[in-house]
């Protein structure tokens, strides 16, 4: 498989999402017909099932969908998503694409791994992709990220920026991928500011903005001035809480996740964001399938060295130059293997 790190995606065009009700919210972009049999020119049908969050979560679900939208624009692929609203809808949603003879069905989260594993066994001719999972199944391409490495870098930023020496972390659920975020963030803070206290709050859900806002309020009330979230849609509530506090003069910040969340929530409350390149991975593996190189039975793992995680390119707006210089020093130490960031 070509190196995903070499894929450079331009900004995704804003497309209208056609929403209908069918086993949860659904959207589609219809490309050219599916009659072309030449492998590299095949007009794929690609489906995507989100976790219980929203396609507009400003996070990993949205990143994956933007990749499929770009495949529609670039190659005319027929792409569609489904949003299960409960655990009971996950399997029917995945099955809708399998039974609809889609060439590839994506699952965007670790929480869908059991369902994908089961269906991959029952339908060995179907092909699946899954984000944030290390399952090894012949007809499944799994993508994993070294979130701990990117989180370490924003931990360095938080540790050198805090004025109160109290920093917060909001996690969606206590699952391995989120624990990697927490572990890396903790170690990054510790490396530059061992006196700082990390306040951790697990929301238990990825799709409740109100719960995220409440969690952020609790952490800020304990004296934290910076919060890093890894909670999908739930984490959006941290930005809402920070905006309210900024409006009354409190100097608080949020560190975004997965995408550059300053583009959504503004530079006034977004200190930086930890970028996780779900979009590039989903795009590349989908293209590998079209070219006859589908990496079924393999786990693609992306960290700093593979350019799979990073900090936002807009970080210099709010992060001091000397802090960014320190970040780069730690980046190289991680890439060179001088620092191995723990996963828990």
PDB file of N, CA and C in Angstrom, residues 49 84 86-98 114-116 118-119 122:
ATOM      1  N   UNK A  49     -20.703   3.710   8.247  1.00  0.00           N
ATOM      2  CA  UNK A  49     -21.559   3.719   9.424  1.00  0.00           C
ATOM      3  C   UNK A  49     -20.791   4.399  10.552  1.00  0.00           C
ATOM      4  N   UNK A  84     -26.365   5.310  13.095  1.00  0.00           N
ATOM      5  CA  UNK A  84     -27.180   4.586  14.080  1.00  0.00           C
ATOM      6  C   UNK A  84     -27.395   5.452  15.317  1.00  0.00           C
ATOM      7  N   UNK A  86     -28.773   4.064  18.124  1.00  0.00           N
ATOM      8  CA  UNK A  86     -28.687   3.173  19.277  1.00  0.00           C
ATOM      9  C   UNK A  86     -27.843   1.973  18.880  1.00  0.00           C
ATOM     10  N   UNK A  87     -27.367   1.222  19.866  1.00  0.00           N
ATOM     11  CA  UNK A  87     -26.556   0.043  19.577  1.00  0.00           C
ATOM     12  C   UNK A  87     -27.299  -0.967  18.713  1.00  0.00           C
ATOM     13  N   UNK A  88     -28.604  -1.033  18.884  1.00  0.00           N
ATOM     14  CA  UNK A  88     -29.399  -2.010  18.136  1.00  0.00           C
ATOM     15  C   UNK A  88     -29.460  -1.697  16.644  1.00  0.00           C
ATOM     16  N   UNK A  89     -29.128  -0.477  16.246  1.00  0.00           N
ATOM     17  CA  UNK A  89     -29.170  -0.096  14.834  1.00  0.00           C
ATOM     18  C   UNK A  89     -27.840  -0.318  14.109  1.00  0.00           C
ATOM     19  N   UNK A  90     -26.770  -0.592  14.858  1.00  0.00           N
ATOM     20  CA  UNK A  90     -25.445  -0.713  14.242  1.00  0.00           C
ATOM     21  C   UNK A  90     -25.411  -1.853  13.226  1.00  0.00           C
ATOM     22  N   UNK A  91     -25.818  -3.043  13.642  1.00  0.00           N
ATOM     23  CA  UNK A  91     -25.764  -4.198  12.754  1.00  0.00           C
ATOM     24  C   UNK A  91     -26.659  -4.026  11.522  1.00  0.00           C
ATOM     25  N   UNK A  92     -27.909  -3.594  11.680  1.00  0.00           N
ATOM     26  CA  UNK A  92     -28.742  -3.383  10.487  1.00  0.00           C
ATOM     27  C   UNK A  92     -28.153  -2.348   9.532  1.00  0.00           C
ATOM     28  N   UNK A  93     -27.548  -1.308  10.067  1.00  0.00           N
ATOM     29  CA  UNK A  93     -26.949  -0.285   9.202  1.00  0.00           C
ATOM     30  C   UNK A  93     -25.795  -0.857   8.397  1.00  0.00           C
ATOM     31  N   UNK A  94     -24.906  -1.608   9.046  1.00  0.00           N
ATOM     32  CA  UNK A  94     -23.803  -2.242   8.327  1.00  0.00           C
ATOM     33  C   UNK A  94     -24.327  -3.218   7.276  1.00  0.00           C
ATOM     34  N   UNK A  95     -25.342  -3.983   7.663  1.00  0.00           N
ATOM     35  CA  UNK A  95     -25.920  -4.966   6.745  1.00  0.00           C
ATOM     36  C   UNK A  95     -26.551  -4.312   5.527  1.00  0.00           C
ATOM     37  N   UNK A  96     -27.067  -3.115   5.691  1.00  0.00           N
ATOM     38  CA  UNK A  96     -27.688  -2.432   4.559  1.00  0.00           C
ATOM     39  C   UNK A  96     -26.681  -2.233   3.431  1.00  0.00           C
ATOM     40  N   UNK A  97     -25.465  -1.905   3.783  1.00  0.00           N
ATOM     41  CA  UNK A  97     -24.438  -1.731   2.753  1.00  0.00           C
ATOM     42  C   UNK A  97     -23.949  -3.076   2.219  1.00  0.00           C
ATOM     43  N   UNK A  98     -23.794  -4.058   3.097  1.00  0.00           N
ATOM     44  CA  UNK A  98     -23.338  -5.379   2.660  1.00  0.00           C
ATOM     45  C   UNK A  98     -24.336  -5.992   1.679  1.00  0.00           C
ATOM     46  N   UNK A 114     -16.863  -5.213  17.191  1.00  0.00           N
ATOM     47  CA  UNK A 114     -17.513  -6.523  17.342  1.00  0.00           C
ATOM     48  C   UNK A 114     -18.477  -6.794  16.203  1.00  0.00           C
ATOM     49  N   UNK A 115     -19.248  -5.778  15.834  1.00  0.00           N
ATOM     50  CA  UNK A 115     -20.217  -5.948  14.743  1.00  0.00           C
ATOM     51  C   UNK A 115     -19.496  -6.197  13.424  1.00  0.00           C
ATOM     52  N   UNK A 116     -18.420  -5.468  13.172  1.00  0.00           N
ATOM     53  CA  UNK A 116     -17.662  -5.658  11.930  1.00  0.00           C
ATOM     54  C   UNK A 116     -17.037  -7.046  11.894  1.00  0.00           C
ATOM     55  N   UNK A 118     -18.066  -9.786  13.346  1.00  0.00           N
ATOM     56  CA  UNK A 118     -19.113 -10.780  13.123  1.00  0.00           C
ATOM     57  C   UNK A 118     -19.554 -10.813  11.661  1.00  0.00           C
ATOM     58  N   UNK A 119     -19.833  -9.642  11.091  1.00  0.00           N
ATOM     59  CA  UNK A 119     -20.319  -9.593   9.715  1.00  0.00           C
ATOM     60  C   UNK A 119     -19.238  -9.994   8.717  1.00  0.00           C
ATOM     61  N   UNK A 122     -19.411 -13.639   8.540  1.00  0.00           N
ATOM     62  CA  UNK A 122     -20.635 -14.140   7.903  1.00  0.00           C
ATOM     63  C   UNK A 122     -20.672 -13.826   6.409  1.00  0.00           C
TER      64      UNK A 122
END
